[in-house]
Short mmCIF file of C-alpha atoms in Angstrom, two decimals:
data_model
loop_
_atom_site.label_atom_id
_atom_site.label_comp_id
_atom_site.label_asym_id
_atom_site.label_seq_id
_atom_site.Cartn_x
_atom_site.Cartn_y
_atom_site.Cartn_z
CA MET C 1 -7.74 -39.91 -30.71
CA ASP C 2 -4.65 -39.94 -28.44
CA GLU C 3 -2.54 -42.07 -30.71
CA GLN C 4 -3.31 -40.34 -33.95
CA LYS C 5 -2.40 -37.03 -35.47
CA VAL C 6 -4.71 -34.24 -34.38
CA LYS C 7 -5.36 -31.02 -36.29
CA PHE C 8 -5.38 -27.91 -34.13
CA SER C 9 -6.57 -24.44 -34.98
CA ILE C 10 -5.37 -21.76 -32.61
CA VAL C 11 -6.84 -18.35 -31.75
CA VAL C 12 -4.36 -15.85 -30.31
CA SER C 13 -5.95 -12.84 -28.60
CA GLY C 14 -2.99 -11.43 -26.67
CA ALA C 15 -0.20 -9.05 -27.72
CA PRO C 16 3.37 -10.37 -28.14
CA TYR C 17 4.48 -8.33 -25.14
CA GLY C 18 2.62 -7.09 -22.06
CA SER C 19 0.67 -10.24 -21.34
CA GLN C 20 1.69 -13.87 -21.37
CA SER C 21 -1.09 -15.40 -23.43
CA ALA C 22 0.57 -15.19 -26.87
CA SER C 23 3.69 -16.84 -25.38
CA THR C 24 1.53 -19.60 -23.90
CA ALA C 25 -0.09 -20.06 -27.31
CA TYR C 26 3.32 -20.34 -28.98
CA GLN C 27 4.55 -22.93 -26.45
CA PHE C 28 1.35 -24.92 -26.96
CA CYS C 29 1.80 -24.90 -30.75
CA ALA C 30 5.47 -25.86 -30.53
CA SER C 31 4.62 -28.77 -28.19
CA ALA C 32 1.76 -29.97 -30.38
CA LEU C 33 3.98 -29.94 -33.48
CA LEU C 34 6.84 -31.67 -31.68
CA ALA C 35 4.40 -34.41 -30.66
CA GLY C 36 3.62 -34.96 -34.34
CA HIS C 37 0.29 -33.15 -34.47
CA GLU C 38 -0.69 -30.59 -37.07
CA ILE C 39 -1.53 -26.90 -36.80
CA SER C 40 -4.17 -26.06 -39.43
CA GLY C 41 -3.51 -22.40 -38.80
CA VAL C 42 -3.18 -19.71 -36.19
CA PHE C 43 -5.73 -16.90 -36.23
CA PHE C 44 -4.61 -13.64 -34.63
CA TYR C 45 -7.49 -11.56 -33.29
CA GLN C 46 -7.96 -8.63 -30.88
CA GLU C 47 -4.59 -7.59 -29.34
CA GLY C 48 -3.16 -10.74 -30.92
CA VAL C 49 -2.80 -8.93 -34.26
CA LEU C 50 0.22 -7.08 -32.82
CA ASN C 51 2.16 -10.36 -33.12
CA ALA C 52 2.21 -9.65 -36.86
CA SER C 53 4.04 -6.32 -36.66
CA GLN C 54 7.54 -6.31 -38.12
CA LEU C 55 8.27 -3.25 -35.96
CA VAL C 56 8.23 -5.26 -32.72
CA SER C 57 11.80 -4.75 -31.49
CA PRO C 58 12.59 -6.17 -28.06
CA ALA C 59 16.07 -5.99 -26.55
CA THR C 60 18.50 -8.44 -28.15
CA ASP C 61 18.57 -10.76 -25.09
CA GLU C 62 14.76 -11.06 -25.10
CA ILE C 63 12.37 -13.26 -27.03
CA ASN C 64 11.02 -11.79 -30.26
CA LEU C 65 7.68 -13.57 -30.46
CA PRO C 66 6.80 -12.41 -34.00
CA ASP C 67 10.12 -13.95 -35.16
CA PHE C 68 9.29 -17.17 -33.29
CA TRP C 69 5.85 -17.39 -34.92
CA ALA C 70 7.30 -16.75 -38.36
CA ALA C 71 9.99 -19.40 -37.95
CA LEU C 72 7.56 -22.02 -36.62
CA ALA C 73 5.08 -21.36 -39.42
CA VAL C 74 7.77 -21.68 -42.08
CA GLN C 75 9.25 -24.82 -40.53
CA TYR C 76 5.92 -26.59 -40.26
CA ASN C 77 4.15 -24.92 -43.17
CA PHE C 78 0.98 -23.56 -41.55
CA PRO C 79 -0.67 -20.17 -42.14
CA LEU C 80 -0.55 -17.20 -39.76
CA GLU C 81 -3.87 -15.47 -40.44
CA VAL C 82 -4.37 -11.99 -39.04
CA CYS C 83 -7.84 -10.47 -38.77
CA VAL C 84 -7.79 -7.48 -41.11
CA SER C 85 -10.38 -5.35 -39.28
CA ALA C 86 -8.74 -5.91 -35.89
CA SER C 87 -5.35 -5.15 -37.49
CA LEU C 88 -6.27 -1.90 -39.17
CA ARG C 89 -7.77 -0.61 -35.93
CA ARG C 90 -4.50 -1.35 -34.14
CA GLY C 91 -2.09 -0.11 -36.80
CA VAL C 92 -1.01 -3.34 -38.45
CA VAL C 93 -1.16 -2.79 -42.22
CA ASP C 94 0.00 -4.67 -45.30
CA PRO C 95 1.17 -2.97 -48.53
CA GLN C 96 -2.18 -3.43 -50.24
CA GLU C 97 -4.18 -1.87 -47.39
CA ALA C 98 -1.62 0.92 -47.08
CA GLN C 99 -2.15 1.78 -50.73
CA GLN C 100 -5.93 1.59 -50.45
CA LEU C 101 -6.00 3.77 -47.33
CA SER C 102 -3.32 6.16 -48.62
CA LEU C 103 -1.02 5.38 -45.70
CA GLU C 104 2.69 6.09 -46.04
CA GLN C 105 3.78 2.97 -44.19
CA PHE C 106 3.01 -0.67 -43.83
CA ASN C 107 4.34 -3.09 -41.23
CA LEU C 108 2.91 -6.56 -41.70
CA LYS C 109 5.60 -9.15 -41.15
CA ALA C 110 6.02 -12.11 -43.52
CA PRO C 111 4.67 -14.80 -43.56
CA PHE C 112 1.69 -13.36 -41.62
CA VAL C 113 -1.24 -12.54 -43.91
CA LEU C 114 -4.22 -10.27 -43.38
CA SER C 115 -7.48 -12.13 -43.79
CA GLY C 116 -11.12 -11.82 -42.92
CA LEU C 117 -13.03 -13.45 -40.09
CA GLY C 118 -14.28 -15.90 -42.71
CA GLN C 119 -10.83 -17.43 -42.49
CA LEU C 120 -11.46 -18.18 -38.81
CA ALA C 121 -14.67 -19.95 -39.83
CA GLU C 122 -12.55 -21.96 -42.26
CA LEU C 123 -9.97 -22.85 -39.59
CA SER C 124 -12.80 -23.76 -37.21
CA ALA C 125 -14.35 -26.06 -39.81
CA ARG C 126 -11.19 -27.95 -40.71
CA CYS C 127 -9.65 -28.75 -37.34
CA ASP C 128 -10.18 -31.41 -34.70
CA ARG C 129 -9.64 -28.99 -31.83
CA LEU C 130 -9.89 -25.21 -31.58
CA VAL C 131 -7.86 -23.67 -28.77
CA GLN C 132 -8.12 -20.05 -27.69
CA PHE C 133 -5.42 -18.12 -25.84
CA MET V 1 -16.58 -32.59 -21.56
CA ILE V 2 -14.77 -29.27 -21.48
CA LEU V 3 -11.20 -28.32 -20.60
CA HIS V 4 -11.48 -24.98 -18.81
CA THR V 5 -8.30 -22.89 -18.78
CA VAL V 6 -8.07 -20.05 -16.27
CA LYS V 7 -5.14 -17.63 -16.49
CA SER V 8 -5.70 -14.92 -13.89
CA SER V 9 -5.09 -14.87 -10.15
CA PRO V 10 -8.15 -15.42 -7.91
CA PHE V 11 -6.98 -12.34 -5.98
CA GLN V 12 -7.12 -10.27 -9.17
CA THR V 13 -10.25 -11.31 -11.07
CA LEU V 14 -13.39 -13.42 -10.71
CA ALA V 15 -12.47 -15.63 -13.69
CA LEU V 16 -11.75 -18.66 -11.50
CA HIS V 17 -14.90 -18.10 -9.43
CA ASN V 18 -17.08 -17.70 -12.51
CA CYS V 19 -15.49 -20.74 -14.14
CA LEU V 20 -16.09 -22.90 -11.07
CA ASN V 21 -19.75 -21.81 -11.05
CA LEU V 22 -20.23 -23.35 -14.50
CA LEU V 23 -17.80 -26.26 -14.33
CA ALA V 24 -19.75 -29.45 -15.06
CA GLU V 25 -19.03 -32.88 -13.60
CA ALA V 26 -17.34 -34.16 -16.75
CA ASP V 27 -15.12 -31.09 -17.05
CA THR V 28 -11.47 -30.52 -16.12
CA LEU V 29 -9.85 -27.32 -14.90
CA LEU V 30 -6.33 -26.36 -15.99
CA LEU V 31 -4.69 -23.38 -14.28
CA ILE V 32 -2.14 -21.50 -16.38
CA GLU V 33 -0.18 -18.23 -16.20
CA ASP V 34 -1.05 -16.16 -13.08
CA ALA V 35 -3.88 -18.57 -12.15
CA VAL V 36 -1.39 -21.20 -10.97
CA ILE V 37 -1.16 -19.46 -7.59
CA ALA V 38 -4.73 -20.61 -6.90
CA CYS V 39 -3.17 -24.02 -6.14
CA CYS V 40 -0.54 -22.63 -3.79
CA VAL V 41 -2.38 -20.57 -1.20
CA GLU V 42 -5.83 -20.43 0.37
CA HIS V 43 -8.52 -18.16 -1.04
CA ASN V 44 -12.34 -18.01 -1.26
CA ASN V 45 -12.53 -20.81 -3.81
CA TYR V 46 -9.75 -23.00 -2.43
CA GLN V 47 -12.08 -25.65 -1.01
CA ARG V 48 -13.80 -26.03 -4.36
CA LEU V 49 -10.38 -26.57 -5.92
CA GLN V 50 -9.45 -29.11 -3.24
CA LYS V 51 -12.54 -31.09 -4.12
CA LEU V 52 -11.68 -31.01 -7.83
CA SER V 53 -8.13 -32.03 -6.98
CA GLN V 54 -9.38 -35.06 -5.04
CA GLN V 55 -11.43 -36.03 -8.09
CA GLY V 56 -8.36 -35.72 -10.34
CA ARG V 57 -9.92 -32.88 -12.28
CA LEU V 58 -7.51 -30.10 -11.35
CA MET V 59 -4.33 -29.57 -13.38
CA VAL V 60 -1.71 -26.85 -13.10
CA LEU V 61 0.93 -25.91 -15.68
CA SER V 62 4.35 -26.58 -14.13
CA ALA V 63 6.27 -24.05 -16.26
CA ASP V 64 4.06 -21.29 -14.84
CA LEU V 65 4.62 -22.48 -11.25
CA GLU V 66 8.39 -22.55 -11.75
CA ALA V 67 8.36 -19.14 -13.41
CA ARG V 68 6.74 -17.68 -10.29
CA ALA V 69 8.78 -19.59 -7.68
CA VAL V 70 5.66 -21.20 -6.20
CA ASN V 71 4.72 -24.79 -5.46
CA ASN V 72 1.26 -26.28 -5.76
CA ASN V 73 -0.34 -27.81 -2.66
CA ILE V 74 -3.20 -29.25 -4.66
CA GLY V 75 -3.79 -30.24 -8.27
CA LYS V 76 -1.66 -32.32 -10.60
CA THR V 77 1.22 -30.57 -12.36
CA CYS V 78 1.40 -30.87 -16.11
CA SER V 79 3.82 -29.97 -18.89
CA TYR V 80 3.02 -28.36 -22.23
CA PRO V 81 2.86 -31.81 -23.92
CA ASP V 82 0.36 -32.81 -21.19
CA PHE V 83 -1.61 -29.61 -21.96
CA VAL V 84 -1.78 -30.69 -25.61
CA ASN V 85 -3.04 -34.13 -24.60
CA LEU V 86 -5.61 -32.61 -22.24
CA VAL V 87 -7.03 -30.59 -25.12
CA ILE V 88 -7.19 -33.75 -27.25
CA LYS V 89 -8.93 -35.72 -24.49
CA HIS V 90 -11.66 -33.11 -24.05
CA LYS V 91 -14.32 -32.22 -26.57
CA SER V 92 -13.68 -28.48 -26.31
CA GLN V 93 -11.61 -25.88 -24.52
CA LEU V 94 -12.94 -22.77 -22.80
CA SER V 95 -10.55 -19.94 -22.00
CA TRP V 96 -11.45 -17.76 -18.99
CA MET T 1 -18.85 -33.66 -42.46
CA THR T 2 -21.41 -32.17 -40.12
CA GLU T 3 -21.09 -28.52 -39.23
CA LYS T 4 -19.25 -27.75 -36.02
CA LYS T 5 -21.33 -26.34 -33.21
CA VAL T 6 -19.59 -23.19 -32.06
CA GLY T 7 -20.48 -21.46 -28.81
CA ILE T 8 -19.50 -17.82 -28.40
CA ILE T 9 -19.45 -16.70 -24.79
CA ASN T 10 -19.68 -13.06 -23.79
CA ARG T 11 -18.44 -12.27 -20.29
CA CYS T 12 -17.51 -8.57 -20.34
CA LEU T 13 -19.23 -5.22 -19.99
CA PRO T 14 -19.40 -3.12 -23.15
CA HIS T 15 -17.12 -0.16 -23.93
CA GLY T 16 -14.44 -0.62 -21.24
CA SER T 17 -12.82 -3.10 -23.62
CA ALA T 18 -13.44 -4.14 -27.22
CA GLN T 19 -14.33 -7.69 -26.10
CA GLY T 20 -18.06 -7.30 -26.72
CA ARG T 21 -17.71 -5.58 -30.05
CA GLU T 22 -15.08 -7.95 -31.38
CA SER T 23 -17.17 -10.90 -30.23
CA LEU T 24 -20.18 -9.52 -32.11
CA ASP T 25 -18.08 -8.82 -35.25
CA LEU T 26 -16.82 -12.40 -35.11
CA THR T 27 -20.33 -13.78 -34.61
CA LEU T 28 -21.84 -11.86 -37.53
CA ALA T 29 -18.95 -12.81 -39.82
CA MET T 30 -18.94 -16.47 -38.83
CA SER T 31 -22.71 -16.74 -39.24
CA ALA T 32 -22.20 -16.48 -43.01
CA PHE T 33 -20.21 -19.73 -42.91
CA ASN T 34 -21.69 -21.61 -39.98
CA GLU T 35 -25.38 -22.00 -39.18
CA SER T 36 -24.70 -23.76 -35.88
CA LEU T 37 -23.66 -20.82 -33.75
CA SER T 38 -24.88 -20.29 -30.20
CA LEU T 39 -24.41 -17.07 -28.28
CA PHE T 40 -24.10 -16.93 -24.52
CA PHE T 41 -24.17 -13.90 -22.26
CA ILE T 42 -22.93 -14.60 -18.74
CA ASN T 43 -21.52 -12.60 -15.81
CA ASP T 44 -20.98 -8.93 -16.84
CA GLY T 45 -21.65 -9.97 -20.45
CA VAL T 46 -25.38 -9.53 -19.81
CA TYR T 47 -24.82 -5.75 -19.94
CA GLN T 48 -24.01 -6.11 -23.66
CA LEU T 49 -27.73 -6.57 -24.21
CA LEU T 50 -29.10 -4.03 -21.73
CA ASP T 51 -31.19 -1.79 -23.98
CA GLY T 52 -30.27 1.88 -24.32
CA HIS T 53 -26.48 2.08 -24.66
CA SER T 54 -25.38 5.61 -25.51
CA PRO T 55 -21.58 5.58 -25.65
CA GLU T 56 -21.06 8.65 -27.83
CA GLU T 57 -19.48 10.75 -25.08
CA THR T 58 -17.05 7.96 -24.27
CA LEU T 59 -15.62 8.03 -27.80
CA GLN T 60 -16.67 4.42 -28.19
CA LYS T 61 -18.59 3.05 -31.17
CA HIS T 62 -22.32 2.51 -30.63
CA TYR T 63 -22.36 -1.07 -31.84
CA GLN T 64 -25.39 -2.20 -29.85
CA PRO T 65 -27.82 -1.80 -32.81
CA LEU T 66 -25.85 -4.55 -34.59
CA PHE T 67 -27.26 -7.08 -32.11
CA LYS T 68 -30.55 -6.65 -33.99
CA MET T 69 -28.81 -8.04 -37.08
CA LEU T 70 -28.39 -11.42 -35.41
CA GLU T 71 -31.95 -12.37 -36.32
CA MET T 72 -31.41 -11.39 -39.97
CA TYR T 73 -28.23 -13.47 -39.97
CA ASP T 74 -30.19 -16.44 -38.62
CA VAL T 75 -28.33 -16.54 -35.32
CA GLU T 76 -31.22 -17.74 -33.21
CA ASN T 77 -29.61 -19.56 -30.31
CA ILE T 78 -29.10 -16.70 -27.91
CA TYR T 79 -28.82 -17.64 -24.26
CA VAL T 80 -28.55 -15.44 -21.19
CA CYS T 81 -27.53 -16.56 -17.71
CA GLU T 82 -30.55 -16.00 -15.48
CA ALA T 83 -28.47 -15.82 -12.29
CA SER T 84 -26.15 -13.18 -13.78
CA LEU T 85 -29.18 -11.03 -14.67
CA LYS T 86 -30.72 -11.46 -11.23
CA GLN T 87 -27.47 -10.70 -9.43
CA ARG T 88 -27.38 -7.38 -11.30
CA SER T 89 -31.08 -6.55 -10.69
CA LEU T 90 -31.82 -6.91 -14.40
CA SER T 91 -34.64 -8.73 -16.16
CA SER T 92 -35.05 -10.09 -19.67
CA LYS T 93 -37.58 -7.33 -20.39
CA MET T 94 -34.76 -4.80 -20.16
CA LEU T 95 -32.80 -6.49 -22.94
CA LEU T 96 -32.55 -5.30 -26.54
CA ILE T 97 -33.40 -8.62 -28.18
CA ASP T 98 -35.35 -11.78 -27.40
CA VAL T 99 -33.26 -14.32 -25.57
CA THR T 100 -33.62 -17.66 -23.84
CA LEU T 101 -32.85 -17.58 -20.12
CA LEU T 102 -30.87 -20.50 -18.74
CA ASP T 103 -30.02 -21.60 -15.23
CA LYS T 104 -26.72 -23.21 -14.29
CA GLN T 105 -27.74 -26.70 -15.44
CA GLY T 106 -29.14 -25.31 -18.67
CA LEU T 107 -25.89 -23.46 -19.42
CA GLN T 108 -23.81 -26.53 -18.60
CA GLN T 109 -25.92 -28.65 -20.93
CA LYS T 110 -25.67 -26.14 -23.78
CA PHE T 111 -21.91 -25.67 -23.26
CA ALA T 112 -21.42 -29.45 -23.37
CA LEU T 113 -23.15 -29.62 -26.77
CA GLN T 114 -20.65 -27.27 -28.41
CA ASP T 115 -17.73 -28.62 -30.43
CA GLN T 116 -15.81 -25.40 -29.99
CA LEU T 117 -16.01 -22.50 -27.57
CA LEU T 118 -14.76 -18.95 -27.97
CA SER T 119 -14.92 -16.57 -25.04
CA PHE T 120 -14.71 -12.82 -24.89
#
């Protein structure tokens, strides 16, 4: 399998700041893509859902991981799926959920999308390797 | 054939210890993030790591060594592209 | 294409973190799409199944009854590390659901069969 293109699905469980694991996941994805492999999708779960908040605002000389994810996903055209139940519990909300829950605000960053755990099953089914961070 | 990734220091958690208890003969161990220091200094599980290192089954992510200003005494250093290839070479990955 | 064998490994105590609950949520959801799931409880994860959780005063959700749903969802491969139980003076009789006890070799063999592993 070394020589051929491999499809990866990635599970990100760590927040964009406070622990390293989401950064490690990003570096892994960037390296895999640079080597010509494919990312079927990244599934953000647990604290990982915070990567999808458009309110993440680090100092200007620091890495903005949500921006990095968004740029990589657009460049290589893969989905950033965010577990909806894990997101709502942690205050990451899209316009549709905000309306349904009568919340005044929403903060999901594009092109992240809220999706169910079924989407993880889908990513699991259509990849060659699943990697968890 | 599993690629085990451990990310916490052996002085902080039992993740490395618990991983080593279930590491099978066909498996490889990759130390990332804080876990890289397990290759740099002696601890309760150091001898088990030395043995893995001699068998060529111990890898350590070089970016995480450099970030922490430490050098590995055992294990083979690897880059992110190597990490990607390690995942490809193994059937599955298990994050500890 | 044959269905991927997915192993879900539980390593944490309940209630101090959401690991156990989010692992169970994931398991129940994935079981609708994948009939080849295996559940493992190792290290402190064995406490997830210790019958009689009562977390109300900790402001944590009492999710333990949901483990009983696993059978209804046809998740039948449920394995518990025998050594982890013994180390904590627990026995399989004290657990909420029926499980298969495995020793180190047994766990290694089952882990090796999985195409994908998720740990919590």
